[in-house]
Amino acid sequence: MTDVSVNGTVRPPKLATRPAPVSLAKKPPAAETLAPVVPLHPDAPAAAPAAAGPRKARRVLKAGRALRRAVTSERARTAGRLAARHTLYIAGGARVVARRAWSARTAARYERMTAAAEAAGLHELAKEWEERGRAFRAARHQRRMDLLTAPQKIARSAVAGAATGAGVLLALGAALAWSTGEWSDLLTPTIGLIEAIRWTAMVIGVVWGPATTAAPWLAVAGLWAVGRHAQTAPTWAMPAAQRAAGDDAGAPITPSIVVTALRDLGIATLRTAIKRMGDNGAQMLSPIVIAGCGVEVDVTLPSGVSTDEVQKRRKKLAENLSRHEHEVFITIPPAARTVRLWIADSGALDEPIGPSPLVTDPDTGADYKTGRAPWGQDLRGDAAAISLFQRHFLITGLSNQGKTASLRAVALWLALDPSVEFRIADLKGVGDWGMFDGLATVLIEGPTDDHVIEATEMVEGLVAEMERRLLAPRGSTFPPLVGIVDEAQVAFMCPAVGKDKRPYGGTKATSRYFNAVRKIHNQGRAVSVTLWQGTQDPTNDNLPKLVREGAHIRASLVLGTESQARMALGDKAVDGGAAPHLLRQGLDKGTVVVAGDGIKVPAGQSSITVRTHYVDDAAANEIAERAKALRTDVTTRTSTAETAPENDPLEDIADVLGDSPRLRTQEVLQRLAERDSRYREWTFSELSAVLDAAGAPTYKSDGRVVVSRDRVRTALENRHDNASDNDSE
């Protein structure tokens, strides 16, 4: 620092003899680092300016922070939005008034409506609007021509009116003078009129000043009222509650709303094309029609805009339409470059559908071949029925979304056809299929590896029955046989290995379960042997590609990702608009997206969304009891290893032969299967072995292998005689 001597002379500062130590401390901010001030006079204090600087800087900083808090506070924001909102109401009102005036003075409205009708294919309506526009132009032209002659007409009318008025006043004055006898009263009416005009001018002179002052403010108030009614302020300027809900939330869908929503999707080509259209985009839309609990409209996209671009922006389109994402469905109809929008009424999809006809109508029956199961309702609100005739069925979805209930509801309907046999494996084992005890010939319940082994053997039993039927003579008929495996992912993921070193689970050709399923998918439907599977959270490990593609009916509840949706329904369905991954987990329970055969899908679409009826356990038990009443007693095996009481095949053969002298072996096998389910897996070799051992072999008659009634009865008599001889000894 500079030194000051006693006599006032300034001495230069001393030079440091060694470098100052380097400090690692953080430097103070630049705003607070002030250089020392050298006073001009030795008596002036040196510390005062140095102290005043930081205090001033702190005051400025503090004031700035206070100002920033005031500006950014919620109260300030609310006030700013209030000012912006009401200011924009005025500007928007002026725009609305100008647009109305323009529409009233020009034929733009008629041209717009004509173009919209032509775009919608309503040619008669287009002609009507065109005729209205022509009449409007003719009337406008006549009004303009009348304006050219208006001054002459006004002048003549003024002269005639003045003369007539003067005559009337003089006539009144003459009548007044005649009655009073004073000729001065002749001008009294005229003077009275002049006095009235003078007072009117005085009143106008008094009112004119305030009126001219208030007129602009009244005009502004009128524009504000128009803008407020039309809600011309942007969303960000609206109150918080209104921003959250939206004034137009749930509003009816109109063509202008649809076009605006498409224009604001963020697709530059689409936005430009709409602006260039003379009808503001109305030609893109088909007529909006009511479809169930919503509306449906086809949108023909302009050149350069693909349907994929619109599909990928489903969420934004829904928000532009003031709907939730799950309330807007986008599908691809047959027409090229066209998307079909189905827009639900706000909140309609959150309302439950009615109970199943199986519950409400106890007389409901089923027919496997020609009937359709009442499964639920589509989005239009129409009944969605599904045909199960010779169709393999796959349903998948996340856990606890209604998969078992949806699959069980279809099985309960089919159980009302007494000709159908069920073999069921429930690999969850919590009793969801317990009501089929007494309906199904096999009912396996449990999640362990042992249960998977039994389920695999059950499916292999279906394969054996399928092969027996395939080897039957041409023209043979067989009762429907339906195998159901719920929670099939447990079977595919099972690590158990059999004695033959073949795994029960897995996705390779060596897997017993996988191999049996593939065999049924390949040939089972030809002989009415079908397989239904329900599985969770599909992946390539727990639902192999060959298995999922072998199902005729593929249904999916809510899934987590688009890749899972493609596994469940296939690429074609997802590319066509199927989106189970966009359903809401927990909120859309029982809602399935169905692709494939067996259900009526709207023309041009690859899938349909169905809200299935929920049949609870109590109702399911009642339906099962009705189905049991239609059948003879069915013995349900709870294990494939479980054996039934011993029977006598030879006596059963004799019984099914009845009075027929001979029957073809295929007819004998069919009657045995109808008599006892244990014979349903019999083959020709097993039948021949029993007959050969009894001494009643089959033989050919007219080129066909037959069983003789007399031979069988003789074999039975010989067996009884041998048994009697043994007893007597």
XYZ file of C-alpha atoms in Angstrom:
729
model
C 0.000 0.000 0.000
C 1.140 3.585 -0.677
C 2.644 5.276 2.420
C 1.991 8.888 3.440
C 4.732 10.715 5.384
C 4.239 13.101 8.233
C 4.778 16.181 6.107
C 2.213 15.024 3.546
C 4.516 13.739 0.861
C 3.599 10.522 -0.816
C 6.218 7.800 -0.776
C 6.176 4.988 -3.280
C 5.354 1.532 -1.923
C 8.164 -0.795 -0.983
C 8.898 -3.638 -3.319
C 8.538 -7.116 -1.924
C 11.832 -8.880 -1.531
C 10.258 -12.289 -2.116
C 7.097 -13.568 -3.846
C 3.957 -13.561 -1.784
C 2.712 -17.007 -0.798
C 0.082 -18.473 -3.074
C -3.255 -18.882 -1.324
C -5.519 -21.842 -2.193
C -8.557 -20.066 -0.756
C -11.396 -19.308 -3.144
C -11.298 -15.777 -4.515
C -14.161 -13.488 -3.575
C -16.678 -12.621 -6.298
C -15.653 -9.937 -8.724
C -18.503 -7.724 -7.554
C -17.160 -7.718 -4.029
C -13.404 -7.335 -4.875
C -12.590 -3.610 -4.782
C -9.185 -2.034 -5.335
C -7.872 0.202 -2.547
C -8.632 3.888 -3.039
C -5.832 6.435 -2.675
C -7.200 9.648 -1.125
C -6.354 12.922 -2.849
C -5.821 14.626 0.473
C -3.835 13.139 3.312
C -6.548 13.957 5.824
C -9.303 12.208 3.824
C -10.404 8.823 5.297
C -9.403 5.902 3.106
C -11.784 3.245 4.464
C -15.104 4.982 3.845
C -15.363 4.458 0.056
C -14.250 0.849 0.379
C -17.050 0.136 2.858
C -19.750 1.982 0.878
C -19.141 -0.035 -2.304
C -20.062 -3.480 -0.945
C -23.119 -2.127 0.866
C -24.426 -0.563 -2.324
C -23.779 -3.745 -4.290
C -25.586 -5.794 -1.677
C -28.557 -3.435 -1.749
C -28.742 -3.691 -5.540
C -28.457 -7.483 -5.383
C -31.099 -7.701 -2.700
C -33.433 -5.442 -4.655
C -32.896 -7.546 -7.782
C -33.721 -10.736 -5.932
C -36.830 -9.182 -4.447
C -37.895 -7.995 -7.882
C -37.296 -11.464 -9.350
C -39.341 -13.108 -6.581
C -42.138 -10.644 -7.123
C -42.158 -11.193 -10.875
C -41.920 -14.995 -10.708
C -44.344 -15.529 -7.831
C -47.585 -17.393 -8.423
C -49.573 -14.252 -7.662
C -47.669 -12.333 -10.343
C -48.132 -15.165 -12.814
C -51.833 -15.276 -12.088
C -52.076 -11.534 -12.587
C -50.102 -11.781 -15.818
C -52.329 -14.536 -17.140
C -55.400 -12.512 -16.157
C -54.171 -9.469 -18.064
C -53.125 -11.508 -21.083
C -56.357 -13.478 -21.099
C -58.669 -10.462 -21.125
C -56.485 -8.591 -23.610
C -56.532 -11.555 -25.954
C -60.294 -11.809 -25.504
C -60.549 -8.367 -27.131
C -58.223 -9.284 -29.988
C -59.978 -12.607 -30.502
C -63.390 -10.942 -30.376
C -62.309 -8.495 -33.097
C -61.176 -11.451 -35.182
C -64.486 -13.270 -34.655
C -66.530 -10.170 -35.540
C -64.430 -9.561 -38.638
C -64.857 -13.179 -39.703
C -68.603 -13.000 -39.169
C -68.812 -9.770 -41.144
C -66.776 -11.267 -43.943
C -68.961 -14.390 -44.011
C -72.097 -12.235 -44.046
C -70.873 -9.964 -46.851
C -69.304 -12.629 -49.071
C -70.166 -16.062 -50.419
C -67.279 -17.723 -48.559
C -69.625 -19.674 -46.283
C -71.508 -21.154 -49.236
C -68.290 -22.074 -51.028
C -66.949 -23.734 -47.898
C -70.080 -25.789 -47.347
C -70.215 -26.782 -51.019
C -66.623 -28.006 -50.954
C -67.234 -29.960 -47.737
C -70.308 -31.655 -49.199
C -68.413 -32.565 -52.373
C -65.527 -33.982 -50.338
C -67.985 -36.101 -48.349
C -69.610 -37.390 -51.525
C -72.963 -35.675 -50.764
C -73.559 -34.338 -54.260
C -77.211 -33.411 -53.735
C -76.294 -31.341 -50.691
C -73.448 -29.757 -52.653
C -75.894 -28.695 -55.375
C -78.214 -27.208 -52.751
C -75.432 -25.124 -51.215
C -74.283 -24.048 -54.663
C -77.807 -22.846 -55.463
C -77.941 -20.943 -52.180
C -74.646 -19.282 -53.027
C -75.939 -18.280 -56.473
C -79.064 -16.749 -54.936
C -76.933 -14.854 -52.400
C -74.712 -13.400 -55.144
C -77.755 -12.362 -57.189
C -79.322 -10.613 -54.177
C -76.039 -8.886 -53.365
C -75.690 -7.669 -56.945
C -79.216 -6.277 -56.847
C -78.477 -4.416 -53.615
C -75.364 -2.857 -55.128
C -77.280 -1.748 -58.227
C -79.928 -0.213 -56.005
C -77.245 1.860 -54.281
C -76.441 3.589 -57.594
C -79.966 4.993 -57.910
C -80.447 5.539 -54.177
C -79.455 9.327 -54.171
C -82.078 10.206 -56.775
C -84.716 8.184 -54.970
C -83.778 9.740 -51.630
C -83.967 13.293 -53.107
C -87.353 12.692 -54.663
C -88.575 11.043 -51.487
C -87.295 13.983 -49.404
C -89.038 16.555 -51.572
C -92.241 14.587 -51.605
C -92.049 13.986 -47.875
C -91.365 17.657 -47.122
C -94.270 18.794 -49.298
C -96.588 16.233 -47.755
C -95.490 17.188 -44.231
C -95.955 20.899 -44.881
C -99.403 20.252 -46.281
C -100.356 18.168 -43.269
C -99.104 20.872 -40.865
C -100.989 23.614 -42.720
C -104.140 21.508 -42.746
C -103.837 20.998 -39.003
C -103.217 24.729 -38.530
C -106.258 25.594 -40.651
C -108.446 23.284 -38.622
C -107.087 24.820 -35.406
C -107.619 28.396 -36.650
C -111.174 27.567 -37.774
C -112.003 26.220 -34.321
C -110.462 29.126 -32.374
C -111.241 31.916 -34.812
C -107.607 33.085 -34.606
C -105.805 33.074 -37.966
C -102.458 33.132 -36.127
C -103.066 29.494 -35.122
C -102.588 28.563 -38.751
C -98.808 28.261 -38.121
C -99.022 26.799 -34.611
C -98.348 23.134 -35.681
C -95.390 24.242 -37.792
C -93.940 26.284 -34.925
C -94.423 23.294 -32.557
C -92.480 21.037 -34.921
C -89.665 23.570 -35.157
C -89.557 23.810 -31.348
C -89.381 20.008 -31.045
C -86.477 19.955 -33.473
C -84.681 22.610 -31.423
C -85.091 20.635 -28.181
C -83.926 17.437 -29.881
C -80.797 19.244 -31.065
C -80.190 20.502 -27.532
C -80.486 16.995 -26.091
C -78.180 15.592 -28.737
C -75.687 18.343 -28.039
C -75.666 17.466 -24.343
C -75.455 13.674 -24.871
C -73.070 13.729 -27.843
C -69.915 14.380 -25.844
C -70.335 11.536 -23.288
C -71.624 9.231 -26.032
C -68.569 9.776 -28.243
C -66.344 9.278 -25.214
C -68.056 6.058 -24.124
C -68.563 4.581 -27.624
C -64.995 3.197 -28.018
C -65.131 1.650 -24.566
C -68.513 0.099 -25.321
C -67.088 -1.311 -28.555
C -64.131 -2.769 -26.672
C -66.488 -4.261 -24.089
C -68.535 -5.811 -26.882
C -65.436 -7.318 -28.501
C -64.315 -8.628 -25.088
C -67.708 -10.302 -24.557
C -67.571 -11.942 -27.997
C -63.998 -13.144 -27.415
C -64.802 -14.484 -23.959
C -67.826 -16.377 -25.247
C -65.722 -17.893 -28.052
C -62.820 -18.603 -25.653
C -60.260 -17.037 -28.001
C -57.513 -16.823 -25.373
C -54.799 -19.514 -25.545
C -54.718 -22.341 -23.022
C -51.683 -21.011 -21.128
C -53.589 -17.809 -20.299
C -56.599 -19.628 -18.838
C -57.146 -20.212 -15.089
C -55.413 -23.225 -13.566
C -58.554 -25.330 -13.160
C -59.648 -24.579 -16.703
C -56.183 -25.402 -18.050
C -56.280 -28.775 -16.265
C -59.743 -29.803 -17.423
C -60.174 -27.800 -20.609
C -63.390 -26.041 -21.518
C -63.780 -28.273 -24.554
C -63.088 -31.556 -22.769
C -65.725 -34.009 -23.872
C -67.116 -31.611 -26.467
C -68.928 -33.167 -29.451
C -66.640 -34.043 -32.351
C -67.191 -31.810 -35.388
C -65.364 -31.647 -38.735
C -63.586 -28.443 -37.747
C -62.327 -30.048 -34.516
C -60.983 -33.082 -36.415
C -59.263 -30.963 -39.057
C -57.740 -28.682 -36.427
C -56.487 -31.694 -34.469
C -54.858 -33.115 -37.607
C -53.386 -29.746 -38.561
C -51.734 -29.397 -35.156
C -50.214 -32.895 -35.115
C -46.785 -31.536 -35.903
C -46.603 -32.968 -39.442
C -45.406 -30.061 -41.588
C -46.625 -31.542 -44.889
C -50.102 -32.163 -43.474
C -50.328 -28.671 -41.981
C -49.279 -27.025 -45.246
C -51.710 -29.110 -47.294
C -54.632 -28.201 -45.028
C -53.814 -24.484 -45.274
C -53.765 -24.707 -49.066
C -57.160 -26.399 -49.271
C -59.920 -24.017 -50.225
C -62.309 -25.662 -47.770
C -59.815 -25.626 -44.883
C -59.396 -29.399 -44.985
C -63.056 -30.457 -45.013
C -62.521 -32.476 -48.195
C -60.289 -34.887 -46.261
C -63.146 -36.128 -44.060
C -65.938 -38.583 -44.653
C -69.260 -37.924 -42.875
C -68.897 -38.298 -39.106
C -71.199 -41.117 -38.011
C -72.239 -42.317 -34.575
C -70.556 -45.619 -33.731
C -71.563 -47.052 -30.376
C -70.332 -44.897 -27.521
C -68.402 -42.635 -29.886
C -68.099 -41.458 -33.474
C -66.170 -42.681 -36.500
C -64.682 -40.788 -39.415
C -62.375 -41.687 -42.298
C -59.584 -39.234 -43.109
C -58.046 -39.260 -46.594
C -54.546 -37.894 -46.113
C -53.012 -35.517 -48.662
C -50.127 -36.619 -50.845
C -46.855 -36.867 -48.963
C -48.417 -37.870 -45.629
C -48.291 -41.543 -44.640
C -50.686 -43.363 -42.355
C -47.761 -44.400 -40.125
C -47.037 -40.758 -39.297
C -50.565 -40.290 -37.975
C -50.592 -43.615 -36.086
C -47.377 -42.743 -34.266
C -48.973 -39.528 -32.974
C -52.038 -41.131 -31.418
C -51.495 -39.530 -28.020
C -51.092 -36.032 -29.443
C -54.104 -36.496 -31.708
C -56.195 -37.581 -28.722
C -55.120 -34.521 -26.746
C -55.926 -32.266 -29.708
C -59.395 -33.825 -29.747
C -59.742 -33.221 -25.968
C -59.740 -36.957 -25.272
C -57.530 -39.370 -23.390
C -55.230 -41.595 -25.402
C -57.287 -44.723 -24.732
C -60.397 -42.989 -26.117
C -59.012 -42.636 -29.663
C -58.350 -45.627 -31.940
C -56.623 -45.352 -35.315
C -57.059 -48.163 -37.852
C -56.290 -48.550 -41.548
C -59.345 -49.118 -43.833
C -59.068 -50.601 -47.351
C -58.804 -47.227 -49.106
C -55.263 -46.082 -49.840
C -53.697 -43.263 -47.783
C -56.652 -43.302 -45.386
C -56.920 -43.632 -41.618
C -60.107 -44.393 -39.717
C -60.579 -42.597 -36.418
C -62.897 -43.913 -33.731
C -63.332 -41.303 -30.996
C -65.130 -42.290 -27.824
C -67.460 -40.028 -25.904
C -65.536 -38.623 -22.990
C -65.512 -41.163 -20.135
C -67.677 -43.704 -21.994
C -65.028 -46.435 -21.955
C -64.757 -46.215 -18.196
C -68.374 -47.294 -17.798
C -68.876 -51.085 -17.337
C -70.788 -53.074 -19.934
C -73.787 -55.220 -19.085
C -73.688 -58.797 -17.788
C -73.167 -61.769 -20.069
C -76.226 -63.344 -21.751
C -75.070 -66.591 -20.129
C -75.991 -65.018 -16.792
C -79.134 -63.134 -17.762
C -80.708 -65.791 -19.991
C -80.791 -69.285 -18.453
C -82.161 -70.688 -21.723
C -79.015 -69.778 -23.661
C -77.614 -72.784 -25.510
C -74.485 -73.527 -27.497
C -73.670 -75.180 -30.780
C -70.032 -75.932 -31.441
C -70.363 -75.997 -35.203
C -72.725 -73.131 -36.007
C -72.975 -71.083 -32.815
C -71.008 -68.094 -31.563
C -70.078 -67.411 -27.973
C -71.398 -64.074 -26.591
C -68.022 -62.709 -25.500
C -68.672 -59.001 -24.985
C -69.122 -55.748 -26.901
C -66.994 -53.962 -29.446
C -66.269 -50.266 -29.188
C -69.381 -49.443 -31.176
C -71.463 -51.107 -28.480
C -72.477 -53.996 -30.741
C -72.390 -57.571 -29.455
C -69.074 -59.298 -30.130
C -69.539 -63.038 -30.665
C -66.806 -65.534 -31.425
C -66.935 -68.820 -33.355
C -64.826 -71.647 -31.917
C -65.458 -74.297 -34.562
C -62.155 -76.095 -35.275
C -60.097 -73.102 -34.143
C -57.049 -73.025 -31.911
C -57.195 -70.159 -29.405
C -54.427 -68.104 -27.780
C -54.996 -65.333 -25.233
C -52.242 -63.422 -23.504
C -51.666 -60.330 -21.385
C -50.116 -59.042 -18.207
C -50.926 -60.639 -14.871
C -54.228 -59.840 -13.153
C -55.857 -58.223 -16.183
C -58.716 -60.724 -16.695
C -57.097 -63.336 -18.928
C -58.490 -66.392 -17.131
C -61.956 -64.841 -16.795
C -62.058 -64.012 -20.518
C -60.969 -67.523 -21.522
C -63.265 -69.207 -19.009
C -66.319 -67.278 -20.220
C -65.883 -68.768 -23.702
C -65.390 -72.278 -22.299
C -68.534 -71.975 -20.161
C -70.596 -71.178 -23.245
C -69.162 -74.134 -25.153
C -69.855 -76.415 -22.158
C -73.561 -75.941 -22.900
C -73.031 -78.153 -25.975
C -73.054 -81.686 -24.486
C -71.146 -83.145 -27.446
C -67.938 -81.289 -26.537
C -65.322 -82.966 -24.359
C -62.934 -80.843 -22.275
C -59.489 -81.682 -20.965
C -58.170 -78.859 -18.820
C -54.834 -78.090 -17.164
C -54.825 -75.058 -14.860
C -51.179 -74.410 -14.018
C -52.082 -71.679 -11.564
C -54.036 -74.002 -9.334
C -56.150 -71.569 -7.329
C -59.554 -72.996 -8.301
C -60.412 -70.740 -11.255
C -61.500 -73.826 -13.233
C -62.954 -75.798 -10.344
C -66.499 -75.597 -11.720
C -65.416 -77.900 -14.572
C -65.135 -80.820 -12.165
C -67.875 -83.072 -13.524
C -67.703 -81.430 -16.967
C -64.125 -82.082 -18.076
C -62.767 -85.609 -18.381
C -59.361 -84.336 -17.172
C -58.834 -81.460 -14.747
C -55.267 -80.798 -13.567
C -54.781 -77.977 -11.082
C -51.421 -76.880 -9.711
C -48.253 -74.907 -10.518
C -45.506 -77.442 -9.752
C -43.282 -79.374 -12.129
C -45.345 -82.502 -11.433
C -48.449 -80.676 -12.613
C -46.588 -79.562 -15.743
C -45.632 -83.187 -16.413
C -49.273 -84.230 -16.107
C -50.365 -81.332 -18.334
C -47.809 -82.395 -20.933
C -49.084 -85.958 -20.824
C -52.624 -84.614 -21.218
C -51.621 -82.712 -24.375
C -49.796 -85.800 -25.651
C -53.044 -87.710 -25.068
C -54.738 -85.185 -27.344
C -52.094 -85.924 -29.955
C -52.744 -89.673 -29.671
C -56.487 -89.142 -30.101
C -55.835 -86.858 -33.054
C -53.681 -89.485 -34.748
C -56.308 -92.161 -34.137
C -58.931 -90.000 -35.778
C -56.660 -89.159 -38.695
C -56.207 -92.886 -39.386
C -59.937 -93.562 -39.323
C -61.749 -94.412 -42.573
C -62.743 -91.510 -44.753
C -66.088 -89.999 -43.823
C -65.801 -90.772 -40.117
C -67.135 -88.155 -37.731
C -65.862 -87.359 -34.271
C -67.130 -85.405 -31.270
C -65.301 -82.119 -30.566
C -62.348 -82.404 -28.187
C -61.017 -79.188 -26.639
C -57.826 -79.051 -24.619
C -57.254 -75.979 -22.409
C -53.932 -75.054 -20.797
C -54.127 -71.953 -18.623
C -50.847 -70.295 -17.598
C -49.071 -72.110 -20.425
C -45.893 -70.118 -19.781
C -45.343 -72.379 -16.749
C -45.195 -75.382 -19.089
C -42.759 -73.728 -21.494
C -40.492 -72.627 -18.637
C -40.528 -75.985 -16.798
C -36.993 -77.390 -16.253
C -38.119 -81.007 -15.612
C -36.520 -83.753 -17.731
C -38.080 -87.172 -18.351
C -36.491 -90.591 -18.115
C -35.881 -90.492 -21.858
C -33.686 -87.389 -21.307
C -36.240 -85.215 -23.104
C -37.209 -81.969 -21.350
C -40.852 -81.287 -20.673
C -40.475 -77.508 -21.117
C -38.418 -75.370 -23.443
C -38.837 -74.053 -26.951
C -36.825 -76.612 -28.926
C -38.160 -79.521 -30.951
C -36.974 -81.908 -28.199
C -39.402 -80.317 -25.710
C -42.315 -82.673 -25.105
C -44.858 -79.924 -24.429
C -43.714 -77.774 -27.357
C -43.677 -80.746 -29.715
C -47.166 -81.899 -28.681
C -48.615 -78.398 -29.117
C -47.100 -78.076 -32.572
C -48.558 -81.423 -33.663
C -52.045 -80.369 -32.589
C -51.693 -77.005 -34.320
C -50.609 -78.708 -37.520
C -53.382 -81.274 -37.904
C -55.788 -81.206 -34.972
C -58.514 -78.980 -36.395
C -59.148 -81.399 -39.273
C -60.550 -83.935 -36.788
C -62.045 -81.420 -34.289
C -59.150 -81.598 -31.810
C -58.308 -78.038 -30.769
C -56.084 -76.452 -28.153
C -56.669 -73.246 -26.203
C -53.827 -71.614 -24.298
C -53.621 -68.680 -21.939
C -50.261 -67.164 -21.088
C -48.776 -64.151 -19.348
C -46.318 -61.488 -20.468
C -45.327 -63.138 -23.797
C -41.663 -63.504 -24.748
C -39.819 -65.818 -27.118
C -38.947 -68.015 -24.145
C -42.415 -68.541 -22.693
C -44.379 -68.337 -25.958
C -42.369 -69.614 -28.946
C -42.975 -68.115 -32.384
C -44.249 -71.357 -33.945
C -46.759 -71.833 -31.124
C -48.217 -68.339 -31.162
C -48.487 -68.323 -34.959
C -50.319 -71.654 -34.915
C -53.403 -70.195 -33.235
C -56.380 -69.242 -35.395
C -57.713 -66.768 -32.816
C -55.151 -64.526 -31.118
C -56.321 -62.194 -28.369
C -54.383 -59.924 -26.075
C -55.201 -57.906 -23.009
C -52.999 -55.015 -21.897
C -49.286 -55.520 -22.561
C -46.211 -53.556 -21.646
C -44.478 -52.943 -24.974
C -45.134 -52.874 -28.697
C -42.758 -55.811 -29.198
C -44.937 -57.924 -26.882
C -48.011 -56.809 -28.830
C -46.374 -58.065 -32.022
C -45.652 -61.402 -30.359
C -49.224 -61.715 -29.167
C -51.091 -60.604 -32.299
C -48.560 -60.566 -35.134
C -46.939 -57.776 -37.116
C -49.850 -57.399 -39.530
C -52.356 -56.676 -36.773
C -50.101 -54.152 -35.001
C -49.196 -52.412 -38.261
C -52.929 -52.198 -38.960
C -53.618 -50.366 -35.698
C -53.906 -53.085 -33.023
C -52.416 -51.644 -29.845
C -52.882 -53.746 -26.687
C -49.752 -52.070 -25.315
C -51.667 -48.769 -25.220
C -54.449 -50.135 -23.021
C -54.372 -48.982 -19.393
C -53.131 -51.529 -16.912
C -55.658 -51.992 -14.125
C -58.276 -49.749 -15.757
C -58.938 -51.769 -18.916
C -59.351 -55.170 -17.300
C -61.137 -57.598 -19.592
C -60.569 -55.471 -22.698
C -58.962 -57.589 -25.417
C -57.641 -56.849 -28.874
C -58.515 -59.793 -31.132
C -56.914 -60.711 -34.452
C -57.363 -63.684 -36.717
C -60.303 -65.870 -37.590
C -63.530 -66.581 -35.730
C -64.714 -63.055 -34.920
C -66.263 -60.464 -37.187
C -63.667 -57.782 -37.859
C -64.750 -54.515 -39.573
C -63.956 -54.449 -43.277
C -60.407 -53.383 -43.971
C -59.211 -53.842 -40.401
C -56.906 -56.524 -39.084
C -58.166 -56.548 -35.486
C -61.059 -55.594 -33.252
C -61.150 -54.390 -29.655
C -63.657 -56.195 -27.423
C -64.754 -55.372 -23.894
C -65.525 -58.837 -22.558
C -68.326 -59.709 -20.155
C -67.158 -60.584 -16.672
C -68.619 -63.824 -15.275
C -67.769 -64.141 -11.584
C -67.247 -67.437 -9.768
C -70.817 -67.688 -8.465
C -72.311 -67.158 -11.926
C -69.737 -69.523 -13.444
C -70.794 -72.276 -11.037
C -74.458 -71.769 -11.980
C -73.662 -71.999 -15.706
C -71.560 -75.117 -15.070
C -74.482 -76.747 -13.254
C -76.753 -76.052 -16.239
C -74.137 -77.648 -18.500
C -73.888 -80.737 -16.260
C -77.638 -81.164 -16.412
C -77.382 -81.497 -20.195
C -74.832 -84.328 -20.009
C -74.635 -87.821 -18.680
C -72.391 -88.240 -15.661
C -68.783 -87.379 -16.482
C -65.972 -88.792 -14.371
C -63.266 -86.170 -14.008
C -59.712 -87.380 -13.594
C -57.433 -85.058 -11.646
C -54.302 -86.830 -12.840
C -53.277 -88.522 -16.060
C -51.825 -91.360 -13.976
C -55.102 -91.941 -12.175
C -56.823 -95.207 -13.191
C -60.509 -95.798 -13.471
C -62.340 -98.915 -12.253
C -61.711 -102.014 -14.320
C -64.050 -102.641 -17.186
C -64.628 -105.559 -19.535
C -63.799 -104.443 -23.100
C -65.337 -107.552 -24.677
C -68.678 -107.009 -22.950
C -68.598 -103.346 -23.920
C -67.957 -104.360 -27.538
C -70.900 -106.754 -27.428
C -73.113 -103.997 -26.026
C -72.216 -101.477 -28.719
C -72.796 -104.084 -31.457
C -76.373 -104.438 -30.262
C -78.566 -106.149 -32.860
C -76.262 -105.429 -35.787
C -74.806 -108.665 -37.255
C -71.562 -106.837 -38.021
C -70.107 -103.316 -37.767
C -67.072 -101.665 -39.240
C -64.220 -101.352 -36.775
C -64.390 -97.549 -37.003
C -68.049 -97.564 -35.961
C -67.233 -99.861 -33.052
C -64.467 -97.525 -31.876
C -66.749 -94.513 -32.156
C -69.538 -96.168 -30.153
C -67.064 -97.281 -27.509
C -65.747 -93.721 -27.177
C -69.284 -92.406 -26.767
C -70.001 -95.080 -24.172
C -66.883 -94.525 -22.039
C -64.234 -91.814 -22.296
C -61.515 -94.367 -21.589
C -62.002 -95.788 -25.085
C -61.428 -92.450 -26.771
C -57.726 -93.136 -27.015
C -58.175 -96.648 -28.429
C -56.712 -97.437 -31.827
C -57.471 -100.220 -34.329
C -54.553 -102.256 -33.038
C -55.891 -102.180 -29.477
C -59.357 -103.244 -30.626
C -57.909 -106.066 -32.735
C -55.722 -107.241 -29.870
C -58.725 -107.591 -27.536
C -60.784 -109.450 -30.145
C -57.927 -111.750 -31.148
C -57.235 -112.644 -27.537
C -60.929 -113.491 -27.025
C -61.095 -115.618 -30.158
C -63.339 -113.226 -32.111
C -60.941 -111.713 -34.652
C -61.966 -109.080 -37.159
C -62.406 -109.971 -40.820
C -63.105 -108.267 -44.117
C -66.573 -107.951 -45.590
C -67.057 -106.145 -48.897
C -63.486 -104.893 -48.611
C -63.952 -103.396 -45.116
C -62.680 -104.657 -41.783
C -65.652 -105.533 -39.575
C -66.461 -106.998 -36.166
C -68.916 -109.934 -36.024
C -71.629 -109.912 -33.385
C -71.879 -113.702 -33.393
C -68.130 -114.137 -32.899
C -68.113 -111.751 -29.949
C -71.103 -113.424 -28.289
C -69.558 -116.855 -28.871
C -66.334 -115.634 -27.272
C -68.272 -114.351 -24.255
C -70.157 -117.667 -23.904
C -66.946 -119.669 -24.127
C -65.369 -117.477 -21.488
C -68.344 -117.945 -19.166
C -68.312 -121.732 -19.704
C -64.592 -121.875 -18.947
C -65.149 -119.834 -15.806
C -67.958 -122.215 -14.682
C -65.807 -125.289 -15.257
C -63.019 -123.782 -13.200
C -65.428 -122.980 -10.363
C -66.846 -126.551 -10.336
C -63.402 -128.056 -10.100
